[in-house]
C-alpha positions as a Markdown table, in Angstrom:
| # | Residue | x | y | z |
|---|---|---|---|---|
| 1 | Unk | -4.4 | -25.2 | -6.1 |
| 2 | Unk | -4.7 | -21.9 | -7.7 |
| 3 | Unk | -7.6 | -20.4 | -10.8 |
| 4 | Unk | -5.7 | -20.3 | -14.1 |
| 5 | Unk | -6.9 | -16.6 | -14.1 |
| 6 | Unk | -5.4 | -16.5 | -10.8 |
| 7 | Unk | -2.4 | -17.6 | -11.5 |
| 8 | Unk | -1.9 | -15.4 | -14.5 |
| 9 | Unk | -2.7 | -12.2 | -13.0 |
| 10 | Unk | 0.1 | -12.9 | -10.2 |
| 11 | Unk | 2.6 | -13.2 | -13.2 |
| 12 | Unk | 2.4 | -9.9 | -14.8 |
| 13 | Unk | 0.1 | -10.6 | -17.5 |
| 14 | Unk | -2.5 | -7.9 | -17.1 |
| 15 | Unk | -5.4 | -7.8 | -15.3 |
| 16 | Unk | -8.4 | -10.6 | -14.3 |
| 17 | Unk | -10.5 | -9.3 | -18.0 |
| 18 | Unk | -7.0 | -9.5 | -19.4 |
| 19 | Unk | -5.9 | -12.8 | -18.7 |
| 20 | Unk | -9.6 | -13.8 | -19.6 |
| 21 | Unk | -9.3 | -12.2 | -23.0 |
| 22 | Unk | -5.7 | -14.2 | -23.7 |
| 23 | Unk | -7.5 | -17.6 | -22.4 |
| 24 | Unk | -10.3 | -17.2 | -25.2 |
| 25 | Unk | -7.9 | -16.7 | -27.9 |
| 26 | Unk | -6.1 | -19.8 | -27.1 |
| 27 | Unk | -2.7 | -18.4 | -25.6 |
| 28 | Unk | -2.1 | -20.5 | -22.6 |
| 29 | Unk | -1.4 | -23.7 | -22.2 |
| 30 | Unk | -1.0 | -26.0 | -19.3 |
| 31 | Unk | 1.0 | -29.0 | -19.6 |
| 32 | Unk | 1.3 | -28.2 | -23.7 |
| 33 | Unk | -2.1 | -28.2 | -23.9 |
| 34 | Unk | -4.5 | -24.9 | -25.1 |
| 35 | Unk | -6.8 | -24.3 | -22.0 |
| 36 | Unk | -9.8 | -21.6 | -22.5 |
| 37 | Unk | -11.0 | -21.4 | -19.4 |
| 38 | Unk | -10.0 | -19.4 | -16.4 |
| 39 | Unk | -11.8 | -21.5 | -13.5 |
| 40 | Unk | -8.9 | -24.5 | -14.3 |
| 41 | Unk | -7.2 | -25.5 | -11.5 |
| 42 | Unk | -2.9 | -25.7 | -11.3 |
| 43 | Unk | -1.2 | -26.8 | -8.8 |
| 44 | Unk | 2.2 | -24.9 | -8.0 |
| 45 | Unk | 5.2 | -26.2 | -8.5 |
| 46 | Unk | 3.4 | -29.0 | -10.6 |
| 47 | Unk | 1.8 | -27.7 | -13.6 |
| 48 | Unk | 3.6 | -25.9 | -16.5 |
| 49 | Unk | 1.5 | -23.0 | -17.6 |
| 50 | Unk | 2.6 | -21.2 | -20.9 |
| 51 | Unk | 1.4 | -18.1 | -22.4 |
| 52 | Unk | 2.2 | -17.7 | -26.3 |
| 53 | Unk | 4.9 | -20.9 | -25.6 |
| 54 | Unk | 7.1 | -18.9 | -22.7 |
| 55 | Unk | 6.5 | -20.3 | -19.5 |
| 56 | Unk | 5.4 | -18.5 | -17.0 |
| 57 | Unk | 5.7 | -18.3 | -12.7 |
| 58 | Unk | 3.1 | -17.3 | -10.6 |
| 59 | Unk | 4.2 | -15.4 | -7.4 |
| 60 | Unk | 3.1 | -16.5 | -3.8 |
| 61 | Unk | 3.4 | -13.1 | -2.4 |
| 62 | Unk | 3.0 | -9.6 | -3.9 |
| 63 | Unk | 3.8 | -5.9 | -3.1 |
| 64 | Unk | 1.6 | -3.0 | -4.5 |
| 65 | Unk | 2.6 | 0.6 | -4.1 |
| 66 | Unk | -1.4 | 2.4 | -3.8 |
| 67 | Unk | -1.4 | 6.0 | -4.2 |
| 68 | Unk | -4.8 | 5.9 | -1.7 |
| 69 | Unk | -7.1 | 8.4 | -2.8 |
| 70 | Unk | -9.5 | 10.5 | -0.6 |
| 71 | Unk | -13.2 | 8.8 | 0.3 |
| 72 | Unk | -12.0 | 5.1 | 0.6 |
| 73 | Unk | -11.5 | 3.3 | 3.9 |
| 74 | Unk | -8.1 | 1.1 | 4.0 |
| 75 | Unk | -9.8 | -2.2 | 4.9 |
| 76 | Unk | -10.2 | -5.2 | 3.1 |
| 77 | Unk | -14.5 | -5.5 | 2.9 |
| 78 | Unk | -16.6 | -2.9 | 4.1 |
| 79 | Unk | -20.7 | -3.6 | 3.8 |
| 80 | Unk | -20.9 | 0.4 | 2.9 |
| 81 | Unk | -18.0 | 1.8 | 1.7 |
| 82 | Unk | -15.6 | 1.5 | -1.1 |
| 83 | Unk | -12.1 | 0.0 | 0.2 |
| 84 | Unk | -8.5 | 0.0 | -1.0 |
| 85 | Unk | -9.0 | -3.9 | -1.8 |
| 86 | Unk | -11.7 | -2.7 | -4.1 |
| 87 | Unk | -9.8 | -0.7 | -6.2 |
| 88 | Unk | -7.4 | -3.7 | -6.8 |
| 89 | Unk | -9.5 | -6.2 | -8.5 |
| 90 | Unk | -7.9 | -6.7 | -11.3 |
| 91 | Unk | -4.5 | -8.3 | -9.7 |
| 92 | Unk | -5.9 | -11.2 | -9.6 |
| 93 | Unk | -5.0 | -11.6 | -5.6 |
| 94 | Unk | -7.8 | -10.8 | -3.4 |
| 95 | Unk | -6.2 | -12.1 | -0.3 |
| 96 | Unk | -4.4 | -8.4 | -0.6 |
| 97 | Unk | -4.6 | -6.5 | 2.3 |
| 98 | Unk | -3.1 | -3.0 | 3.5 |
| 99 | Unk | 0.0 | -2.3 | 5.5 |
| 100 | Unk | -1.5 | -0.3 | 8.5 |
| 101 | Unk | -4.2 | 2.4 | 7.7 |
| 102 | Unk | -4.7 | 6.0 | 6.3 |
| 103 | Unk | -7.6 | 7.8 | 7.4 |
| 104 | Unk | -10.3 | 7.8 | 4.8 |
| 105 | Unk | -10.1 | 11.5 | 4.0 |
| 106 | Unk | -5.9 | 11.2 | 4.1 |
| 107 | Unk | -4.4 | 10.4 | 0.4 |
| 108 | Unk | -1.1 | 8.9 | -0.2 |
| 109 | Unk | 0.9 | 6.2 | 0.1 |
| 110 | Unk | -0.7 | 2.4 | 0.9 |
| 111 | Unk | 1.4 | -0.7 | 0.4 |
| 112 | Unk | -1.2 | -3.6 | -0.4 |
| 113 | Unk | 0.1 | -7.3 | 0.0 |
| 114 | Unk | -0.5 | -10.6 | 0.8 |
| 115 | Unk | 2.4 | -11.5 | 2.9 |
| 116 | Unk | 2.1 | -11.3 | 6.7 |
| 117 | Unk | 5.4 | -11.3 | 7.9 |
| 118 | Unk | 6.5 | -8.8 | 5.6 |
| 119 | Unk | 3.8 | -6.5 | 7.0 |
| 120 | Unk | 4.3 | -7.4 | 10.2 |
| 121 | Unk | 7.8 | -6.6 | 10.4 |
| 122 | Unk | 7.0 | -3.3 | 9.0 |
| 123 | Unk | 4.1 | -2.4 | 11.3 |
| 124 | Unk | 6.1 | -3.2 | 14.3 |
| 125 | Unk | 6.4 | -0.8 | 17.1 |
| 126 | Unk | 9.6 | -2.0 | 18.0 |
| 127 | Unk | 10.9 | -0.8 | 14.5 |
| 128 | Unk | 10.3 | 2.7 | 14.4 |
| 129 | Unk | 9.6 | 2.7 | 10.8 |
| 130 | Unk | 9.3 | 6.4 | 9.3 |
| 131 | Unk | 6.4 | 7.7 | 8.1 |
| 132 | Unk | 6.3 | 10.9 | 6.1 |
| 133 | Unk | 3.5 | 13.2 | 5.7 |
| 134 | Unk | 3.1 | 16.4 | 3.4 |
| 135 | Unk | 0.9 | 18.4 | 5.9 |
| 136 | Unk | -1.7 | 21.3 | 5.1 |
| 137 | Unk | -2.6 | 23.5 | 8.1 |
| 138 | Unk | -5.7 | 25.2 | 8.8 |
| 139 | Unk | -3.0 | 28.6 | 10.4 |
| 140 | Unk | 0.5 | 29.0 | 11.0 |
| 141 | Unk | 2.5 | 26.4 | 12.4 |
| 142 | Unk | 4.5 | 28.7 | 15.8 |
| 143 | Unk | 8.0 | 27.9 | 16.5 |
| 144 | Unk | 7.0 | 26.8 | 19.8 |
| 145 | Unk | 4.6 | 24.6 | 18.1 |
| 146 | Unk | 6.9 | 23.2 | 15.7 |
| 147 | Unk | 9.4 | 22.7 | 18.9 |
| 148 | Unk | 7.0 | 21.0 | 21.2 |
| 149 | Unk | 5.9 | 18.5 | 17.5 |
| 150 | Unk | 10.2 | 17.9 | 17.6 |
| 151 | Unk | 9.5 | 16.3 | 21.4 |
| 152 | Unk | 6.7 | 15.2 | 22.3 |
| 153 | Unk | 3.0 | 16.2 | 22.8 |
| 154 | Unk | -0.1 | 14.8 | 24.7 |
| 155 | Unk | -2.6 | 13.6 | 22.3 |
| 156 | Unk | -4.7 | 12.4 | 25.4 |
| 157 | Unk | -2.8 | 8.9 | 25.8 |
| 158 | Unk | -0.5 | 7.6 | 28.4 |
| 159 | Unk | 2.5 | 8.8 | 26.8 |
| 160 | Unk | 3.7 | 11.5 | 24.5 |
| 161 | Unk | 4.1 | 11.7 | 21.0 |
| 162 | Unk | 7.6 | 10.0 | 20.1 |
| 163 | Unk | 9.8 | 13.3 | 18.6 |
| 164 | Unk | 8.8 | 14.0 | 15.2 |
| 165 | Unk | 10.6 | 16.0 | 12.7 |
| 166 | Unk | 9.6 | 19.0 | 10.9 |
| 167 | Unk | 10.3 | 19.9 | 8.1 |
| 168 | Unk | 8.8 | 23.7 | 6.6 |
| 169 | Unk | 7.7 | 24.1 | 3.2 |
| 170 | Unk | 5.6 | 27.6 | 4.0 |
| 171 | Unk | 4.0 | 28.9 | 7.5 |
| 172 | Unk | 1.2 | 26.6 | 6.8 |
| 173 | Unk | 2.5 | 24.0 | 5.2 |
| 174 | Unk | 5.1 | 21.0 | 6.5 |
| 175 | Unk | 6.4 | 17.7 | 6.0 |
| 176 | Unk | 5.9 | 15.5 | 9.1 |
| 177 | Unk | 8.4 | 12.4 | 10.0 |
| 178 | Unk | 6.9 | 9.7 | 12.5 |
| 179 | Unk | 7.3 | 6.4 | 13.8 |
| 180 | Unk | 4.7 | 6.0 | 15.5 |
| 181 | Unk | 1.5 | 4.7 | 13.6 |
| 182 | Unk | -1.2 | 5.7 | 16.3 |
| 183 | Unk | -4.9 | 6.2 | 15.4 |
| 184 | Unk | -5.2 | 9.7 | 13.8 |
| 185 | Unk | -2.2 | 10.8 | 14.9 |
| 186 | Unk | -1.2 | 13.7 | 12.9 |
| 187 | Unk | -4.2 | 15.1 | 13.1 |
| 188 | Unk | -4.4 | 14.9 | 16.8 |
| 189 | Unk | -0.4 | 16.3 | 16.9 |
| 190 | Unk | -1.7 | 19.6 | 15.4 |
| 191 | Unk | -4.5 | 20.3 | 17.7 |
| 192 | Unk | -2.3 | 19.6 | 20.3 |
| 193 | Unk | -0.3 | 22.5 | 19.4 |
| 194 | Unk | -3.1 | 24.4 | 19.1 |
| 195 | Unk | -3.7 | 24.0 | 14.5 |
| 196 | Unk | -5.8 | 21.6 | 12.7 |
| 197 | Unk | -4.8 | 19.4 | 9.2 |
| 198 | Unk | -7.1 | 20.5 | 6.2 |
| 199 | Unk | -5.1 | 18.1 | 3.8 |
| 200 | Unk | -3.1 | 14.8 | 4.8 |
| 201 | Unk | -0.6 | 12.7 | 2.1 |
| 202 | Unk | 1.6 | 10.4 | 3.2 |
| 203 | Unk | 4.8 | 10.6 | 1.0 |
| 204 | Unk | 6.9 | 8.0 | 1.6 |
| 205 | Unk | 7.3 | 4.9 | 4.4 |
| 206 | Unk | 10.3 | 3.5 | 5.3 |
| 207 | Unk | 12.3 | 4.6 | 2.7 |
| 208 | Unk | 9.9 | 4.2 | 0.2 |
| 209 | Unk | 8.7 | 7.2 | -1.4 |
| 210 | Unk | 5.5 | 7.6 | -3.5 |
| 211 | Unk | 5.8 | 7.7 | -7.6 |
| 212 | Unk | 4.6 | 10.7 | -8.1 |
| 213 | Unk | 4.2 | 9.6 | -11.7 |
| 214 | Unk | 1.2 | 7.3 | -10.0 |
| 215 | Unk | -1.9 | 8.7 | -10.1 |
| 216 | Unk | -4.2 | 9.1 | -7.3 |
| 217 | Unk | -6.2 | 5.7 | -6.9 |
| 218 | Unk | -3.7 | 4.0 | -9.0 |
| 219 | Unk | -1.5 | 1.2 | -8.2 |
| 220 | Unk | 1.7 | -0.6 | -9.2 |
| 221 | Unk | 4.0 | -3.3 | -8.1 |
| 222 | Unk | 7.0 | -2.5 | -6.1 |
| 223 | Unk | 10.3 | -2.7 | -8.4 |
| 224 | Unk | 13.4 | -4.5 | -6.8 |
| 225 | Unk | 15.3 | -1.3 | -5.6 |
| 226 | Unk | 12.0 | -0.8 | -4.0 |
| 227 | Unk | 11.9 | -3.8 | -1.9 |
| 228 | Unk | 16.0 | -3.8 | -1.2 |
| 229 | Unk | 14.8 | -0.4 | 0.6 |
| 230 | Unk | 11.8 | -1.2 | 2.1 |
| 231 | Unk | 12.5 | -4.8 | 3.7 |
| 232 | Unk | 12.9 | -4.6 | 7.2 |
């Protein structure tokens, strides 16, 4: 059993106030009748919903593309600081959660859903999923440095660094490739060549890139082509 409001949001009609606003005017109706308020109950598969005489379907799972701003912690609840669950409300879902973690300072790309295998697959070691990150350096990145990011370095674990790629935009500026989602791990792969990250974005996962178009704290659902390339 699902909130009307609920159940409207996960279909594309706009967001919670939205749905809330289209409710009052009398343009949904369940089982051909008008209903007003968004605490009514539907069951899935069940109840017909309606909104200005088109039925509707509600969607069990969702995928969000987040372009994560800096100064919010990718968690679902936090007693003290504003989360990337927070700043999507107004889905109407709020069993979201993210796919693995950016640091709180580091902006990018966040995939927020409710589906668990979907982020598990993705999260798993064993997949080697790419991550991409447009890196800002504090000095210039050496060759020697760039060669030892290419194989391998100690960031003060049991093993290495899996090889990274690197790609140069300026002396002190890169895109990073990994595939390894370890905790603060670019940032710890540029002191280890002797450097240090003053900016962090992640820029695509995957094969997912970030709309650029999206702007920073925004969000939007994945398109098709999106999912064909990100599915695991």
């Amino acid at each position: 059993m699902l909130r009307l409001d609920k159940f409207l949001s996960g279909a594309n009609l706009g967001s919670r106030s939205q749905v809330k606003g289209y409710l009052k005017k009398g343009l949904v109706k369940v089982n051909g009748k008008v209903v007003r308020e968004p605490e009514c109950k539907i069951e899935e598969g069940k109840d017909r919903v309606s909104f200005r005489d088109k039925e509707i379907v509600y969607k069990k799972y969702v995928y969000y593309m987040l372009n994560k701003p800096k100064g919010v912690v990718s968690a679902t609840r936090d007693p003290a600081q504003k989360t990337v669950s927070d700043l999507l409300k107004d889905t109407g879902y709020g069993d979201l959660f993210p796919v693995g973690r950016l640091d709180k300072d580091t902006e990018g790309l966040l995939i927020m859903t409710n589906d668990g295998e979907f982020a598990h697959n993705l999260l798993s070691p064993k997949k080697h999923v790419d991550k991409v990150y447009y890196v800002e350096m504090a000095g210039s990145l050496s060759e020697e440095g760039q060669k030892a990011l290419e194989e391998g370095v100690d960031i003060r674990e049991e093993k290495l660094s899996l090889p990274a790629k690197v790609e140069r935009v300026s002396d002190t500026v890169i895109y990073l490739t990994i595939t390894e989602g370890r905790y603060h791990q670019v940032k710890r792969m540029l002191k280890a060549v002797g450097n240090e990250v003053v900016y962090l974005k992640r820029t695509a996962m995957g094969g997912l890139v970030l709309d650029e178009s999206l702007p920073v704290g925004s969000y939007r659902e994945l398109t098709e082509e999106e999912m064909r390339k990100i599915k695991i």
